[in-house]
Amino acid sequence: MKKIFLILLILPLLFSFLNCGNTLEEETKEEADPKSKEFVEITEAQMKAVDIKLGRFEKRNLKTTVKANGVLEIPPQNKANVSAMLGGTVKSINVIEGNFVKEGAILALLEHPQFIELQQEYLETLNSLQFIKQDYERKKKLYDENISSGKEYQKTESEFKTMNSKLKSLKAKIEMIGLNPGEIEEGKISNTIPIKAPIHGYVRKIEINIGAFAEPQMDMFEIVDNHHIHIDLLVYENDINKVKKGQKVRFKVPNLADKELQAKIFAVGKAFEEDLKAVRIHAEIENPDNELIPGMYVDGRIIVDNYEVSSLPETALIREGESSFIFIKTEEEHNEKEEDSNGEEHLRFKKISVRTGASDNGFTEVIPLEEIPENSQVVIYGAYYLESEMSKGEAEHHH
């Protein structure tokens, strides 16, 4: 009976010892497996599905900048209002708003009887000049030989010079309205005149319709050359003494919100605008993109010193109370791409504790609290998805 009692007493203790051994073994495995606390794995398909993006630390100036807002502008020499020298009815329009045109391209055709009359007058003057020239040369020869009187020679010379001046004037008018005097001399009379682009650029406005009468000097088209677009920024009086020519400007525009562009100050205004309490600053855009349009609002930062820090986009940070974290893609030998039973490749990411500093324009200074490989790839978009996957994995493990 005592033996049975001892066996019953020892068995629970034995089971308890075995369970403790298993728990200790599991805890040891958990500590040995870095995936359990610091690492998370996802497939490439998951990464594409949730649009996880990778980037690297950037050196940026976040502390010594001056905020400035403004608009995109074009210099006067890169903007043209197109009009006609002579009025006429619009026969055709060869472009639409937004088209790119080269200098000299025909934008429209105008027609009017006065165009034909001008060409006719040019031919009549040309023919008359040829007759008067022959008479002038004949009388000049007689005068030089003392056969003709000086009065007749002088009268013919005056008529020749007058007619020659008239022909040059008509020729200049014809060239100004876009016609070729050489073709007219060959008998090619045109009942229309072309309206040509004075510069290359994009057609911004069209102010005419087919059949409408275009008055002389009326604005028919507006052409802008966006390649020479620049920024007009307003710097307020408290910051004016910090800004000077040659400084860099980082800026964003509404239609390219995810893209940061750069410019360089080429002129600082000398006139103080009393109503705005500011001075205008002009900055040339480096490598301008044709997507930039004059009149767009600009949110800019003028870099007034060269103090730069390691930074990441705000979207790269995981905030947990007063702590901050990022995820980096591991490149260690034992963490290379693995394949699961379905043949899908896995990517492994490590959660890193960081300290944050100054923030500006969507970027924050980030200092890792442990050593990480140089040029590490950081998750700059989709970090919270990895955090949720890690939490899900931990919950399943404890369960």
mmCIF file with all atom_site columns, N, CA, C and O in Angstrom, residues 133-149 152-154 156-157:
data_model
loop_
_atom_site.group_PDB
_atom_site.id
_atom_site.type_symbol
_atom_site.label_atom_id
_atom_site.label_alt_id
_atom_site.label_comp_id
_atom_site.label_asym_id
_atom_site.label_entity_id
_atom_site.label_seq_id
_atom_site.pdbx_PDB_ins_code
_atom_site.Cartn_x
_atom_site.Cartn_y
_atom_site.Cartn_z
_atom_site.occupancy
_atom_site.B_iso_or_equiv
_atom_site.pdbx_formal_charge
_atom_site.auth_seq_id
_atom_site.auth_comp_id
_atom_site.auth_asym_id
_atom_site.auth_atom_id
_atom_site.pdbx_PDB_model_num
ATOM 1  N N  . LYS A 1 133 ? 14.911 102.770 -113.389 1.00 0.00 ? 133 LYS A N  1
ATOM 2  C CA . LYS A 1 133 ? 16.341 102.495 -113.267 1.00 0.00 ? 133 LYS A CA 1
ATOM 3  C C  . LYS A 1 133 ? 17.026 102.573 -114.634 1.00 0.00 ? 133 LYS A C  1
ATOM 4  O O  . LYS A 1 133 ? 18.124 103.139 -114.750 1.00 0.00 ? 133 LYS A O  1
ATOM 5  N N  . GLN A 1 134 ? 16.383 102.024 -115.640 1.00 0.00 ? 134 GLN A N  1
ATOM 6  C CA . GLN A 1 134 ? 16.950 102.079 -116.990 1.00 0.00 ? 134 GLN A CA 1
ATOM 7  C C  . GLN A 1 134 ? 17.045 103.525 -117.467 1.00 0.00 ? 134 GLN A C  1
ATOM 8  O O  . GLN A 1 134 ? 18.061 103.938 -118.060 1.00 0.00 ? 134 GLN A O  1
ATOM 9  N N  . ASP A 1 135 ? 15.968 104.325 -117.192 1.00 0.00 ? 135 ASP A N  1
ATOM 10 C CA . ASP A 1 135 ? 15.966 105.726 -117.596 1.00 0.00 ? 135 ASP A CA 1
ATOM 11 C C  . ASP A 1 135 ? 17.029 106.504 -116.829 1.00 0.00 ? 135 ASP A C  1
ATOM 12 O O  . ASP A 1 135 ? 17.720 107.372 -117.399 1.00 0.00 ? 135 ASP A O  1
ATOM 13 N N  . TYR A 1 136 ? 17.186 106.179 -115.522 1.00 0.00 ? 136 TYR A N  1
ATOM 14 C CA . TYR A 1 136 ? 18.191 106.862 -114.696 1.00 0.00 ? 136 TYR A CA 1
ATOM 15 C C  . TYR A 1 136 ? 19.601 106.568 -115.209 1.00 0.00 ? 136 TYR A C  1
ATOM 16 O O  . TYR A 1 136 ? 20.437 107.477 -115.323 1.00 0.00 ? 136 TYR A O  1
ATOM 17 N N  . GLU A 1 137 ? 19.878 105.295 -115.523 1.00 0.00 ? 137 GLU A N  1
ATOM 18 C CA . GLU A 1 137 ? 21.213 104.933 -116.004 1.00 0.00 ? 137 GLU A CA 1
ATOM 19 C C  . GLU A 1 137 ? 21.507 105.588 -117.359 1.00 0.00 ? 137 GLU A C  1
ATOM 20 O O  . GLU A 1 137 ? 22.648 105.989 -117.618 1.00 0.00 ? 137 GLU A O  1
ATOM 21 N N  . ARG A 1 138 ? 20.475 105.701 -118.215 1.00 0.00 ? 138 ARG A N  1
ATOM 22 C CA . ARG A 1 138 ? 20.676 106.330 -119.541 1.00 0.00 ? 138 ARG A CA 1
ATOM 23 C C  . ARG A 1 138 ? 20.985 107.816 -119.387 1.00 0.00 ? 138 ARG A C  1
ATOM 24 O O  . ARG A 1 138 ? 21.930 108.343 -119.997 1.00 0.00 ? 138 ARG A O  1
ATOM 25 N N  . LYS A 1 139 ? 20.206 108.523 -118.564 1.00 0.00 ? 139 LYS A N  1
ATOM 26 C CA . LYS A 1 139 ? 20.407 109.963 -118.392 1.00 0.00 ? 139 LYS A CA 1
ATOM 27 C C  . LYS A 1 139 ? 21.700 110.263 -117.648 1.00 0.00 ? 139 LYS A C  1
ATOM 28 O O  . LYS A 1 139 ? 22.327 111.308 -117.864 1.00 0.00 ? 139 LYS A O  1
ATOM 29 N N  . LYS A 1 140 ? 22.091 109.358 -116.773 1.00 0.00 ? 140 LYS A N  1
ATOM 30 C CA . LYS A 1 140 ? 23.352 109.545 -116.048 1.00 0.00 ? 140 LYS A CA 1
ATOM 31 C C  . LYS A 1 140 ? 24.534 109.477 -117.026 1.00 0.00 ? 140 LYS A C  1
ATOM 32 O O  . LYS A 1 140 ? 25.492 110.261 -116.921 1.00 0.00 ? 140 LYS A O  1
ATOM 33 N N  . LYS A 1 141 ? 24.410 108.559 -117.961 1.00 0.00 ? 141 LYS A N  1
ATOM 34 C CA . LYS A 1 141 ? 25.479 108.421 -118.960 1.00 0.00 ? 141 LYS A CA 1
ATOM 35 C C  . LYS A 1 141 ? 25.555 109.668 -119.837 1.00 0.00 ? 141 LYS A C  1
ATOM 36 O O  . LYS A 1 141 ? 26.657 110.178 -120.130 1.00 0.00 ? 141 LYS A O  1
ATOM 37 N N  . LEU A 1 142 ? 24.384 110.188 -120.224 1.00 0.00 ? 142 LEU A N  1
ATOM 38 C CA . LEU A 1 142 ? 24.353 111.412 -121.045 1.00 0.00 ? 142 LEU A CA 1
ATOM 39 C C  . LEU A 1 142 ? 24.893 112.607 -120.273 1.00 0.00 ? 142 LEU A C  1
ATOM 40 O O  . LEU A 1 142 ? 25.587 113.469 -120.810 1.00 0.00 ? 142 LEU A O  1
ATOM 41 N N  . TYR A 1 143 ? 24.540 112.642 -118.985 1.00 0.00 ? 143 TYR A N  1
ATOM 42 C CA . TYR A 1 143 ? 25.009 113.752 -118.146 1.00 0.00 ? 143 TYR A CA 1
ATOM 43 C C  . TYR A 1 143 ? 26.520 113.697 -117.976 1.00 0.00 ? 143 TYR A C  1
ATOM 44 O O  . TYR A 1 143 ? 27.209 114.740 -118.031 1.00 0.00 ? 143 TYR A O  1
ATOM 45 N N  . ASP A 1 144 ? 27.041 112.485 -117.754 1.00 0.00 ? 144 ASP A N  1
ATOM 46 C CA . ASP A 1 144 ? 28.488 112.343 -117.608 1.00 0.00 ? 144 ASP A CA 1
ATOM 47 C C  . ASP A 1 144 ? 29.224 112.752 -118.870 1.00 0.00 ? 144 ASP A C  1
ATOM 48 O O  . ASP A 1 144 ? 30.388 113.178 -118.808 1.00 0.00 ? 144 ASP A O  1
ATOM 49 N N  . GLU A 1 145 ? 28.558 112.614 -120.040 1.00 0.00 ? 145 GLU A N  1
ATOM 50 C CA . GLU A 1 145 ? 29.181 112.977 -121.320 1.00 0.00 ? 145 GLU A CA 1
ATOM 51 C C  . GLU A 1 145 ? 28.837 114.401 -121.732 1.00 0.00 ? 145 GLU A C  1
ATOM 52 O O  . GLU A 1 145 ? 29.092 114.809 -122.873 1.00 0.00 ? 145 GLU A O  1
ATOM 53 N N  . ASN A 1 146 ? 28.184 115.147 -120.787 1.00 0.00 ? 146 ASN A N  1
ATOM 54 C CA . ASN A 1 146 ? 27.812 116.549 -121.036 1.00 0.00 ? 146 ASN A CA 1
ATOM 55 C C  . ASN A 1 146 ? 26.857 116.695 -122.205 1.00 0.00 ? 146 ASN A C  1
ATOM 56 O O  . ASN A 1 146 ? 26.842 117.737 -122.887 1.00 0.00 ? 146 ASN A O  1
ATOM 57 N N  . ILE A 1 147 ? 26.018 115.659 -122.437 1.00 0.00 ? 147 ILE A N  1
ATOM 58 C CA . ILE A 1 147 ? 25.039 115.726 -123.513 1.00 0.00 ? 147 ILE A CA 1
ATOM 59 C C  . ILE A 1 147 ? 23.688 116.174 -122.961 1.00 0.00 ? 147 ILE A C  1
ATOM 60 O O  . ILE A 1 147 ? 22.967 116.937 -123.597 1.00 0.00 ? 147 ILE A O  1
ATOM 61 N N  . SER A 1 148 ? 23.339 115.688 -121.741 1.00 0.00 ? 148 SER A N  1
ATOM 62 C CA . SER A 1 148 ? 22.055 116.028 -121.127 1.00 0.00 ? 148 SER A CA 1
ATOM 63 C C  . SER A 1 148 ? 22.284 117.062 -120.043 1.00 0.00 ? 148 SER A C  1
ATOM 64 O O  . SER A 1 148 ? 23.373 117.167 -119.464 1.00 0.00 ? 148 SER A O  1
ATOM 65 N N  . SER A 1 149 ? 21.190 117.820 -119.730 1.00 0.00 ? 149 SER A N  1
ATOM 66 C CA . SER A 1 149 ? 21.289 118.859 -118.701 1.00 0.00 ? 149 SER A CA 1
ATOM 67 C C  . SER A 1 149 ? 21.287 118.213 -117.322 1.00 0.00 ? 149 SER A C  1
ATOM 68 O O  . SER A 1 149 ? 20.746 117.127 -117.119 1.00 0.00 ? 149 SER A O  1
ATOM 69 N N  . GLU A 1 152 ? 17.565 117.512 -115.699 1.00 0.00 ? 152 GLU A N  1
ATOM 70 C CA . GLU A 1 152 ? 16.859 116.279 -116.058 1.00 0.00 ? 152 GLU A CA 1
ATOM 71 C C  . GLU A 1 152 ? 17.456 115.072 -115.342 1.00 0.00 ? 152 GLU A C  1
ATOM 72 O O  . GLU A 1 152 ? 16.746 114.178 -114.879 1.00 0.00 ? 152 GLU A O  1
ATOM 73 N N  . TYR A 1 153 ? 18.768 115.067 -115.231 1.00 0.00 ? 153 TYR A N  1
ATOM 74 C CA . TYR A 1 153 ? 19.437 113.951 -114.549 1.00 0.00 ? 153 TYR A CA 1
ATOM 75 C C  . TYR A 1 153 ? 19.048 113.905 -113.072 1.00 0.00 ? 153 TYR A C  1
ATOM 76 O O  . TYR A 1 153 ? 18.738 112.851 -112.516 1.00 0.00 ? 153 TYR A O  1
ATOM 77 N N  . GLN A 1 154 ? 19.051 115.082 -112.431 1.00 0.00 ? 154 GLN A N  1
ATOM 78 C CA . GLN A 1 154 ? 18.710 115.137 -111.001 1.00 0.00 ? 154 GLN A CA 1
ATOM 79 C C  . GLN A 1 154 ? 17.262 114.728 -110.744 1.00 0.00 ? 154 GLN A C  1
ATOM 80 O O  . GLN A 1 154 ? 16.964 114.077 -109.739 1.00 0.00 ? 154 GLN A O  1
ATOM 81 N N  . THR A 1 156 ? 15.458 112.627 -112.573 1.00 0.00 ? 156 THR A N  1
ATOM 82 C CA . THR A 1 156 ? 15.375 111.165 -112.756 1.00 0.00 ? 156 THR A CA 1
ATOM 83 C C  . THR A 1 156 ? 16.020 110.435 -111.588 1.00 0.00 ? 156 THR A C  1
ATOM 84 O O  . THR A 1 156 ? 15.509 109.410 -111.113 1.00 0.00 ? 156 THR A O  1
ATOM 85 N N  . GLU A 1 157 ? 17.122 110.975 -111.069 1.00 0.00 ? 157 GLU A N  1
ATOM 86 C CA . GLU A 1 157 ? 17.797 110.360 -109.920 1.00 0.00 ? 157 GLU A CA 1
ATOM 87 C C  . GLU A 1 157 ? 16.898 110.372 -108.695 1.00 0.00 ? 157 GLU A C  1
ATOM 88 O O  . GLU A 1 157 ? 16.811 109.387 -107.947 1.00 0.00 ? 157 GLU A O  1
#
